[in-house]
JSON list of C-alpha atoms in Angstrom, two decimals:
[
{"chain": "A", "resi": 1, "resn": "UNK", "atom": "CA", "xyz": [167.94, 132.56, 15.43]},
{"chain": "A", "resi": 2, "resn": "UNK", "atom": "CA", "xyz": [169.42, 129.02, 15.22]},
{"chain": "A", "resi": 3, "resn": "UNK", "atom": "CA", "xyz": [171.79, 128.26, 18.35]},
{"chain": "A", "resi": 4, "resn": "UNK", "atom": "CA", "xyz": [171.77, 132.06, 19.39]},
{"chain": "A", "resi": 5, "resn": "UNK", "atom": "CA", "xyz": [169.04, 133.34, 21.84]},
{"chain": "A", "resi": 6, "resn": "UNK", "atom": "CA", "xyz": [168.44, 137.58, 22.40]},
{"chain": "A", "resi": 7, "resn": "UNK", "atom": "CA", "xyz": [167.58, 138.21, 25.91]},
{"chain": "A", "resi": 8, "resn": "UNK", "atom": "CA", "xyz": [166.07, 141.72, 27.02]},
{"chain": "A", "resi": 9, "resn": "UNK", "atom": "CA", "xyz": [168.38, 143.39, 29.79]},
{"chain": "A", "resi": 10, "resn": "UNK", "atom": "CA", "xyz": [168.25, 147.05, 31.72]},
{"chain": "A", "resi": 11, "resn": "UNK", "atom": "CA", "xyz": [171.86, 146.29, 32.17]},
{"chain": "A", "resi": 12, "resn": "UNK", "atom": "CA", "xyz": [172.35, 149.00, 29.42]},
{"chain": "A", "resi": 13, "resn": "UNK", "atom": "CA", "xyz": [171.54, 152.56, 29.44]},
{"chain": "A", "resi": 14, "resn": "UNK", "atom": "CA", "xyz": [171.69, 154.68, 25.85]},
{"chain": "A", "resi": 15, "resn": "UNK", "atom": "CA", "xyz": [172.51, 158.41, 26.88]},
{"chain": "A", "resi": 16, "resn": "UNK", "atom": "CA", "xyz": [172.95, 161.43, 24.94]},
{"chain": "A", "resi": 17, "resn": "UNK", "atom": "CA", "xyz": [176.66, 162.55, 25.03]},
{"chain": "A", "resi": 18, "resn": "UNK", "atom": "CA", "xyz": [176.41, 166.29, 25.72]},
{"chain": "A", "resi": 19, "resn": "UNK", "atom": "CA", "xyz": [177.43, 168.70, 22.71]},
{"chain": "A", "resi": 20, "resn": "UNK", "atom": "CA", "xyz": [179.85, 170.27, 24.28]},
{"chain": "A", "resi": 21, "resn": "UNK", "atom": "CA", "xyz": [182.07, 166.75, 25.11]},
{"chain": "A", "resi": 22, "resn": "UNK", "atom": "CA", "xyz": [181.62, 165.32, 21.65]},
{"chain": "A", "resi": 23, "resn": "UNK", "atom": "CA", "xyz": [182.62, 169.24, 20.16]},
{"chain": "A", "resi": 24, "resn": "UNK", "atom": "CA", "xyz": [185.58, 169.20, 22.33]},
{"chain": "A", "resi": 25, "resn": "UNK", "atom": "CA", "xyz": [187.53, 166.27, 20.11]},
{"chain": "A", "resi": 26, "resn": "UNK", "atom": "CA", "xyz": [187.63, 168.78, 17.47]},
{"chain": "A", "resi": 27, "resn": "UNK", "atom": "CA", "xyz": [189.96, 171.78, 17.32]},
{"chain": "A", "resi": 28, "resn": "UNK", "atom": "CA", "xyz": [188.01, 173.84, 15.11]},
{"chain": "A", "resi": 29, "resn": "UNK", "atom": "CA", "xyz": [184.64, 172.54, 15.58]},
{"chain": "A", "resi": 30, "resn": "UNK", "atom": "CA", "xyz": [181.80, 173.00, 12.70]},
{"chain": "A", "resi": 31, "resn": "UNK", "atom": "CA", "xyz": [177.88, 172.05, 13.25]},
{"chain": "A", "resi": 32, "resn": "UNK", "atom": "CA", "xyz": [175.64, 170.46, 10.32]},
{"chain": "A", "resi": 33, "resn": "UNK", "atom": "CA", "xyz": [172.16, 169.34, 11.20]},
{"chain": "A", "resi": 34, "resn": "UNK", "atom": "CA", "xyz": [171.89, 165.87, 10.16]},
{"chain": "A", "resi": 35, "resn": "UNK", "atom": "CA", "xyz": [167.83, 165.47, 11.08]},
{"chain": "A", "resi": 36, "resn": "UNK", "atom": "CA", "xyz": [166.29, 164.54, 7.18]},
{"chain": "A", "resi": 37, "resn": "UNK", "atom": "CA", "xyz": [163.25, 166.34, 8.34]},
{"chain": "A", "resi": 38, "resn": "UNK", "atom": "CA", "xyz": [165.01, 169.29, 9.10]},
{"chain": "A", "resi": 39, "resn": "UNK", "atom": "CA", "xyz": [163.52, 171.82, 11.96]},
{"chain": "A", "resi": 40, "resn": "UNK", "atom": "CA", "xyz": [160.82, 174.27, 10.55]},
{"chain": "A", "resi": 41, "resn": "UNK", "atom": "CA", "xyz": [159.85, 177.48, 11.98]},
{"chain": "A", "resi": 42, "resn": "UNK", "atom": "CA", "xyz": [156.03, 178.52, 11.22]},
{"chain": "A", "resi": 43, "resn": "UNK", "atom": "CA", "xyz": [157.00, 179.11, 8.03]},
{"chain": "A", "resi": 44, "resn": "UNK", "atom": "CA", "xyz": [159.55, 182.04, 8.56]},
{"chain": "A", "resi": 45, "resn": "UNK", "atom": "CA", "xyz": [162.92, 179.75, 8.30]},
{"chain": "A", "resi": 46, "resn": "UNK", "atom": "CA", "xyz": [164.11, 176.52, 8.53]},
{"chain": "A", "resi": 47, "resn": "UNK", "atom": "CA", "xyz": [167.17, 174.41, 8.76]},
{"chain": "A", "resi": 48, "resn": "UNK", "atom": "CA", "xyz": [167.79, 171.78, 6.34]},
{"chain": "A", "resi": 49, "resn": "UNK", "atom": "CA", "xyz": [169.29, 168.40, 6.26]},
{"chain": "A", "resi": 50, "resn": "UNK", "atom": "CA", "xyz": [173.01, 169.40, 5.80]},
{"chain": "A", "resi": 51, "resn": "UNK", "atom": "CA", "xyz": [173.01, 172.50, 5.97]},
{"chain": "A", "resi": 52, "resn": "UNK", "atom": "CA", "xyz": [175.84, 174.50, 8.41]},
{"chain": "A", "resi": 53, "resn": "UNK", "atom": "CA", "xyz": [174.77, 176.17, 11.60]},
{"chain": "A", "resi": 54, "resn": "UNK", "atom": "CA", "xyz": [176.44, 179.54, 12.42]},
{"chain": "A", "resi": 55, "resn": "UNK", "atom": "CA", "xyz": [178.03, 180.13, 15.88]},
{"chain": "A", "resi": 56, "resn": "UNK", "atom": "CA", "xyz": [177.55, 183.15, 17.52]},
{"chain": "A", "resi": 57, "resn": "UNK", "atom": "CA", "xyz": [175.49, 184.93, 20.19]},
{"chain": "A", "resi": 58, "resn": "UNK", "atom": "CA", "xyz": [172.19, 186.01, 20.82]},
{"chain": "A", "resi": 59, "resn": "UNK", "atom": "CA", "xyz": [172.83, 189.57, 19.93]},
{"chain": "A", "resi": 60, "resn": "UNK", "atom": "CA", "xyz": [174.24, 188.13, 16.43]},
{"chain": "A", "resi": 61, "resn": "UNK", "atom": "CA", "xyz": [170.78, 186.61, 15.83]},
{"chain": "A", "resi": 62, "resn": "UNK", "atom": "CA", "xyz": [169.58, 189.80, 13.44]},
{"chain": "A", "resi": 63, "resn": "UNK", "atom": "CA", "xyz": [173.64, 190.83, 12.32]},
{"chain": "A", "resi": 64, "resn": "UNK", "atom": "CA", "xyz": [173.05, 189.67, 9.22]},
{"chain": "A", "resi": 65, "resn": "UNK", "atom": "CA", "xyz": [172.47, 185.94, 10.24]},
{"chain": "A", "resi": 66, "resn": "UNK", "atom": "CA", "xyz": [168.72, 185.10, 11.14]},
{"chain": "A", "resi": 67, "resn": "UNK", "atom": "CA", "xyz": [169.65, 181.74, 12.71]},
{"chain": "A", "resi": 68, "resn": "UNK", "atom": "CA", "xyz": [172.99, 181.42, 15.20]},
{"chain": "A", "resi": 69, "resn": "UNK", "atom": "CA", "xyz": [173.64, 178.62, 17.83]},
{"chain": "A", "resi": 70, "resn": "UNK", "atom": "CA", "xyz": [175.65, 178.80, 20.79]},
{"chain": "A", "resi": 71, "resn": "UNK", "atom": "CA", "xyz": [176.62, 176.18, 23.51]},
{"chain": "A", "resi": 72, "resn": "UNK", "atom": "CA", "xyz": [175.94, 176.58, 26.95]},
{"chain": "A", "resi": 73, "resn": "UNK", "atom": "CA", "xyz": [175.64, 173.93, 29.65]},
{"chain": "A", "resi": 74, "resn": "UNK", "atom": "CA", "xyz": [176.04, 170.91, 27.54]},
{"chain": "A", "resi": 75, "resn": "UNK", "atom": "CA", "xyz": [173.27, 172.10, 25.31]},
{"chain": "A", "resi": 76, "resn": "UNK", "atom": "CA", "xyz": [172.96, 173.75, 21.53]},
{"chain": "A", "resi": 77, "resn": "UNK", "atom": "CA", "xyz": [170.90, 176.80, 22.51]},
{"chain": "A", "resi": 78, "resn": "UNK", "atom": "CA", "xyz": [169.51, 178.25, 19.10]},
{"chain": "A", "resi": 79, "resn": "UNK", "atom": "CA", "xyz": [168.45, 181.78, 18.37]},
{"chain": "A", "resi": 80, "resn": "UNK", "atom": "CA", "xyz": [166.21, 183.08, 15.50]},
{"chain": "A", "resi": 81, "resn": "UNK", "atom": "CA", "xyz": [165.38, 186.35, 14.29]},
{"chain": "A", "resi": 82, "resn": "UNK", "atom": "CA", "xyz": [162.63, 187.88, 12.30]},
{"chain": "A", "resi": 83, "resn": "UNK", "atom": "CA", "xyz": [160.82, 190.90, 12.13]},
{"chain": "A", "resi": 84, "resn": "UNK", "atom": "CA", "xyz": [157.28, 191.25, 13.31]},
{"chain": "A", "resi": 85, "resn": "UNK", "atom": "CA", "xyz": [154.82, 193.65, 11.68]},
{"chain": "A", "resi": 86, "resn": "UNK", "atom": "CA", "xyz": [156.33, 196.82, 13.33]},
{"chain": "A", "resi": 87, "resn": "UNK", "atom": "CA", "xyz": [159.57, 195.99, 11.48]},
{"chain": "A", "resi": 88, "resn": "UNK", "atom": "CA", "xyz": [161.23, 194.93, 14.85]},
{"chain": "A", "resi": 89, "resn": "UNK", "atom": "CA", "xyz": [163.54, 192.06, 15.56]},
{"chain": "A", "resi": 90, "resn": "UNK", "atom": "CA", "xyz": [162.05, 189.09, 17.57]},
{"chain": "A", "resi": 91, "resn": "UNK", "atom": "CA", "xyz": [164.67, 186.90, 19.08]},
{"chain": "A", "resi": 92, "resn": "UNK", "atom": "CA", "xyz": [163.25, 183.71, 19.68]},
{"chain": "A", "resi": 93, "resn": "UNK", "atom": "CA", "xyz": [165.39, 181.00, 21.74]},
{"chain": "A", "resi": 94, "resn": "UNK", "atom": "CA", "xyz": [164.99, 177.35, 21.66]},
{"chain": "A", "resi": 95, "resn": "UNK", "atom": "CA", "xyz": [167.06, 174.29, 22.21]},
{"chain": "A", "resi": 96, "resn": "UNK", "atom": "CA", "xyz": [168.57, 171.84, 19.77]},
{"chain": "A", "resi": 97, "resn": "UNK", "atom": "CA", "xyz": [168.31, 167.86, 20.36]},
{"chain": "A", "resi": 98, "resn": "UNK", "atom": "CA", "xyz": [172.15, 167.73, 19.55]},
{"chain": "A", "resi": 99, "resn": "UNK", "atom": "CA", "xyz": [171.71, 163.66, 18.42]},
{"chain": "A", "resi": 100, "resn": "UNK", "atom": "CA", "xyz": [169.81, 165.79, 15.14]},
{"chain": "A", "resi": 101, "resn": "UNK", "atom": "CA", "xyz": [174.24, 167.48, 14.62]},
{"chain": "A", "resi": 102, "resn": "UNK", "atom": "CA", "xyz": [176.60, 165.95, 13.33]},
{"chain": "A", "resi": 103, "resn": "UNK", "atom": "CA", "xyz": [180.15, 167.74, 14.19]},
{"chain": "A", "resi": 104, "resn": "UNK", "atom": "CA", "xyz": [182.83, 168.04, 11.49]},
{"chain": "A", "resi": 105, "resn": "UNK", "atom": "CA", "xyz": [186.78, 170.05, 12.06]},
{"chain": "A", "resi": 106, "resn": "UNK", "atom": "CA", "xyz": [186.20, 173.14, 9.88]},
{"chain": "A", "resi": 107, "resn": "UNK", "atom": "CA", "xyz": [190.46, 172.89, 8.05]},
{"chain": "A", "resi": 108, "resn": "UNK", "atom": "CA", "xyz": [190.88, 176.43, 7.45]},
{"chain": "A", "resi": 109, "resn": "UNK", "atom": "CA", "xyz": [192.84, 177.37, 4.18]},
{"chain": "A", "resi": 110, "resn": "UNK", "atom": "CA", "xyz": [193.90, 180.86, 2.53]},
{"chain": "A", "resi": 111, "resn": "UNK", "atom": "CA", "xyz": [190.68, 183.14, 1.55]},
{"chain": "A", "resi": 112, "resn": "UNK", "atom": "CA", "xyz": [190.64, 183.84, -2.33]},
{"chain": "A", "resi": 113, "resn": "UNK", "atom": "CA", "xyz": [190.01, 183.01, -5.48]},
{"chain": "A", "resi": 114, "resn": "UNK", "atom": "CA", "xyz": [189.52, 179.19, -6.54]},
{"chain": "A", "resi": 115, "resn": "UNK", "atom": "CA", "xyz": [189.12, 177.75, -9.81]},
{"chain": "A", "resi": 116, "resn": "UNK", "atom": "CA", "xyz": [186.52, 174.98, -10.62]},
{"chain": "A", "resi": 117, "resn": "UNK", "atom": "CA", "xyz": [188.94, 171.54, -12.02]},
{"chain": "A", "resi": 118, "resn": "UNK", "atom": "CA", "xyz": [185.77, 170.19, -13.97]},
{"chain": "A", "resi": 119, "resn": "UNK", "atom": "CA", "xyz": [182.28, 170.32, -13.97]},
{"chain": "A", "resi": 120, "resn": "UNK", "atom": "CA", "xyz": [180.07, 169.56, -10.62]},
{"chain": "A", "resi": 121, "resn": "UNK", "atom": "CA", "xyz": [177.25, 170.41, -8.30]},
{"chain": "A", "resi": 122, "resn": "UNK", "atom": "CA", "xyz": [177.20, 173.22, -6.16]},
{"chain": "A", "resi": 123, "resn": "UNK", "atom": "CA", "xyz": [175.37, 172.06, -2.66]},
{"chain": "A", "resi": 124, "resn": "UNK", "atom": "CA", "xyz": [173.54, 174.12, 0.29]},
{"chain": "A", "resi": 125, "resn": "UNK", "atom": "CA", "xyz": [175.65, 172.64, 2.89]},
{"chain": "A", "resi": 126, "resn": "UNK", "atom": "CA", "xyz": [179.26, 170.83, 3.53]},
{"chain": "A", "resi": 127, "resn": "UNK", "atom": "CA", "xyz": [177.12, 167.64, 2.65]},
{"chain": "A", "resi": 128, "resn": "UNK", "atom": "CA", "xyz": [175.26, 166.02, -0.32]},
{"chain": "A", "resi": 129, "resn": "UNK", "atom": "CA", "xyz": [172.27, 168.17, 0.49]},
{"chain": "A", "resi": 130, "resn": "UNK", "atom": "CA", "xyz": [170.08, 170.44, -1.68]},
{"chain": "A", "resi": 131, "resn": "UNK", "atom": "CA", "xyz": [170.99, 171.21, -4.98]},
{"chain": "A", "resi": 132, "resn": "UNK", "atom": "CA", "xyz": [172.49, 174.57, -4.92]},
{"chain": "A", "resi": 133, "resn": "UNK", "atom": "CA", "xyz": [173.12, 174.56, -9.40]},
{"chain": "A", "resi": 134, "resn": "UNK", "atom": "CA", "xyz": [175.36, 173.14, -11.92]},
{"chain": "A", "resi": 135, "resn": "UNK", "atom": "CA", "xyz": [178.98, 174.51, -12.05]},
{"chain": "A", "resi": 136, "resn": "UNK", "atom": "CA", "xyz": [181.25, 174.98, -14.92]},
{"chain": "A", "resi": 137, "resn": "UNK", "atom": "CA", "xyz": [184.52, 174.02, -15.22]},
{"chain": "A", "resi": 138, "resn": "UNK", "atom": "CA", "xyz": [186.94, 177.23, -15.66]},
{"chain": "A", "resi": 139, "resn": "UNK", "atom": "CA", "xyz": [184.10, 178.96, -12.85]},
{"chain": "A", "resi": 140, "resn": "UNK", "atom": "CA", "xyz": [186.37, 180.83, -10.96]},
{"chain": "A", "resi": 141, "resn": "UNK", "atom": "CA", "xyz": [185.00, 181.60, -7.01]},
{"chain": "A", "resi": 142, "resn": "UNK", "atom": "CA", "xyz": [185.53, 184.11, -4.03]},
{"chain": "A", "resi": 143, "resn": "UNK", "atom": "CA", "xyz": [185.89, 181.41, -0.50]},
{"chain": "A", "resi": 144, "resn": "UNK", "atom": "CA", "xyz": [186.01, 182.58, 2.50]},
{"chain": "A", "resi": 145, "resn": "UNK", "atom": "CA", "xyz": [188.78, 179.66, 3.15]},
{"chain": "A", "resi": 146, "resn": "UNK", "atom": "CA", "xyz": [186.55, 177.47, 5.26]},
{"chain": "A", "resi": 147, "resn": "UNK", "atom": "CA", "xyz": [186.88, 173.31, 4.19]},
{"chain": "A", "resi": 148, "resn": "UNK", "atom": "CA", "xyz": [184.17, 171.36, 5.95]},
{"chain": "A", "resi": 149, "resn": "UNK", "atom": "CA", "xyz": [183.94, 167.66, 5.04]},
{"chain": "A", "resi": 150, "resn": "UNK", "atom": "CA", "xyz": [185.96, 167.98, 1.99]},
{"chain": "A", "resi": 151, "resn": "UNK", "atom": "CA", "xyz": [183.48, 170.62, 1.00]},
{"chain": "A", "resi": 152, "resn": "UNK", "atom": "CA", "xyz": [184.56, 174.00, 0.30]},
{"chain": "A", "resi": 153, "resn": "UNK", "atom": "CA", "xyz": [182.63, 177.27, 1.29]},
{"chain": "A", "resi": 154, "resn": "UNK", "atom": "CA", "xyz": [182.27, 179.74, -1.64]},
{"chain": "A", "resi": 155, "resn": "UNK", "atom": "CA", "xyz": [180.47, 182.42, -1.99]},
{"chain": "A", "resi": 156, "resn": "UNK", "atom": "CA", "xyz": [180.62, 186.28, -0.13]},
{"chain": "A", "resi": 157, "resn": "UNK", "atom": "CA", "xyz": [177.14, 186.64, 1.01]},
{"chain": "A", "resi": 158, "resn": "UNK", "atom": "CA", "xyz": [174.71, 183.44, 0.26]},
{"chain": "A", "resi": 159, "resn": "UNK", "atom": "CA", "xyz": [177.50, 180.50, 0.46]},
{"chain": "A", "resi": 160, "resn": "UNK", "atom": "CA", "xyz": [177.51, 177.10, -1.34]},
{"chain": "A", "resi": 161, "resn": "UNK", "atom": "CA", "xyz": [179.74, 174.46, -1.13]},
{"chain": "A", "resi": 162, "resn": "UNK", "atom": "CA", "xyz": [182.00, 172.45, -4.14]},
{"chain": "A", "resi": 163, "resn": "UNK", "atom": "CA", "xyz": [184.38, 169.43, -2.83]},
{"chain": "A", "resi": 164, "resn": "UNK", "atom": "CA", "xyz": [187.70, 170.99, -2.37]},
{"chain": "A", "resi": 165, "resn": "UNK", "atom": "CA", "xyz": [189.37, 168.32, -4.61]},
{"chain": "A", "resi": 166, "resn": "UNK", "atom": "CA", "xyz": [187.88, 170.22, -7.55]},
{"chain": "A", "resi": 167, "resn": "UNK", "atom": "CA", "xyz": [189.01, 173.56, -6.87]},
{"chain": "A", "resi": 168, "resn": "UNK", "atom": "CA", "xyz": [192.37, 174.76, -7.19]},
{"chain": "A", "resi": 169, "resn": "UNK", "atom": "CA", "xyz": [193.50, 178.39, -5.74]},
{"chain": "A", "resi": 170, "resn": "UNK", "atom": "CA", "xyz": [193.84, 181.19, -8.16]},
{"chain": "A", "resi": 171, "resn": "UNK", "atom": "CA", "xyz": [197.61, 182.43, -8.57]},
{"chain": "A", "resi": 172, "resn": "UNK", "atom": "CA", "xyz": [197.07, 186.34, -7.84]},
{"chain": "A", "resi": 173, "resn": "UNK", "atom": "CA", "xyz": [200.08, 186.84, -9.56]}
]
C-alpha cells in the first residue's frame, strides 16, 4: 500500500444500535426489510427485500395482517399467523436482526384519489423491489395517504407503491 501501512487493533468495537434508538430520529417511523435474501417461513410467508413491515400487536397478527412487528426492549419482535389444519390461528413469535431494516419517516398526505402523471412501474414495497405491473398514465388510484421514500401507498386491500412525483391528487370537485 505504498507509504501507508494497515495495522489490526481491538481498539474498535462494531455494535448494533438498538431499533428502538435509531427509530426514535424519526417522527413517524416506517420499517422496510433491507436483507436481499429476505426471511422465509417454511414455506407459509415470507418477507421480501423492500417490502414494508406492519406495526401492530400480537393480537393483530391474524386481523387481517399475517405478519406485524412490534418493538420491545430494543428489539423488533415479529409475529406471524397462519392456520393449522383445524383452521386455527398459530401465532408464532420470533425476533428480527434489526441491521436486516432500514427505517424511513412515513410523510403522511390526504387519503384519496391520485392520478398516474405518465407511465411507470408499480413496486411491492416503498423501494425498487419486486415488480408489482406496468401502470398507465391517466390510471387513477385509491391511497391510503401514506408517502414512504418518495413512494406512494395505493391500493385498499393488497397495496403497491408508485413514486409520489408521478401522481397528482384527484380534484373531488
Amino acid at each position: 500500500m505504498g507509504q501507508y501501512r494497515v495495522q489490526a487493533t481491538d481498539l474498535v468495537v462494531f455494535k448494533e444500535v438498538p431499533i428502538d434508538i435509531r427509530a426514535s430520529f424519526y417522527n413517524n417511523p416506517a420499517y422496510v426489510m433491507i436483507n436481499h435474501k429476505g426471511l422465509k417461513f417454511e414455506g407459509v410467508y415470507s418477507l421480501e427485500y423492500g417490502e414494508l413491515l406492519t406495526v401492530g400487536k400480537r393480537e393483530d397478527a391474524c386481523r387481517p395482517q399475517i405478519f406485524v412487528v412490534s418493538i420491545g426492549k430494543g428489539k423488533l419482535n415479529y409475529y406471524l399467523c397462519a392456520g393449522d389444519i383445524e383452521g386455527e390461528d398459530v401465532i408464532t413469535p420470533g425476533i428480527l436482526d434489526s441491521t436486516d431494516i432500514r427505517i424511513f419517516e412515513k410523510i403522511i398526505r390526504n387519503k384519496g384519489l391520485y392520478i398516474l402523471t405518465e407511465d411507470t412501474e408499480q413496486y411491492s414495497g416503498p423501494m425498487i423491489t419486486k415488480y408489482h405491473g406496468e401502470e398507465l398514465k391517466g390510471t387513477v388510484f385509491y391511497s391510503p395517504g401514506i408517502e414512504i421514500n418518495g413512494y406512494l401507498m395505493v391500493g385498499d386491500v393488497n397495496f403497491g407503491f408508485i413514486p409520489a412525483n408521478l401522481l397528482k391528487p384527484v380534484d373531488g370537485k
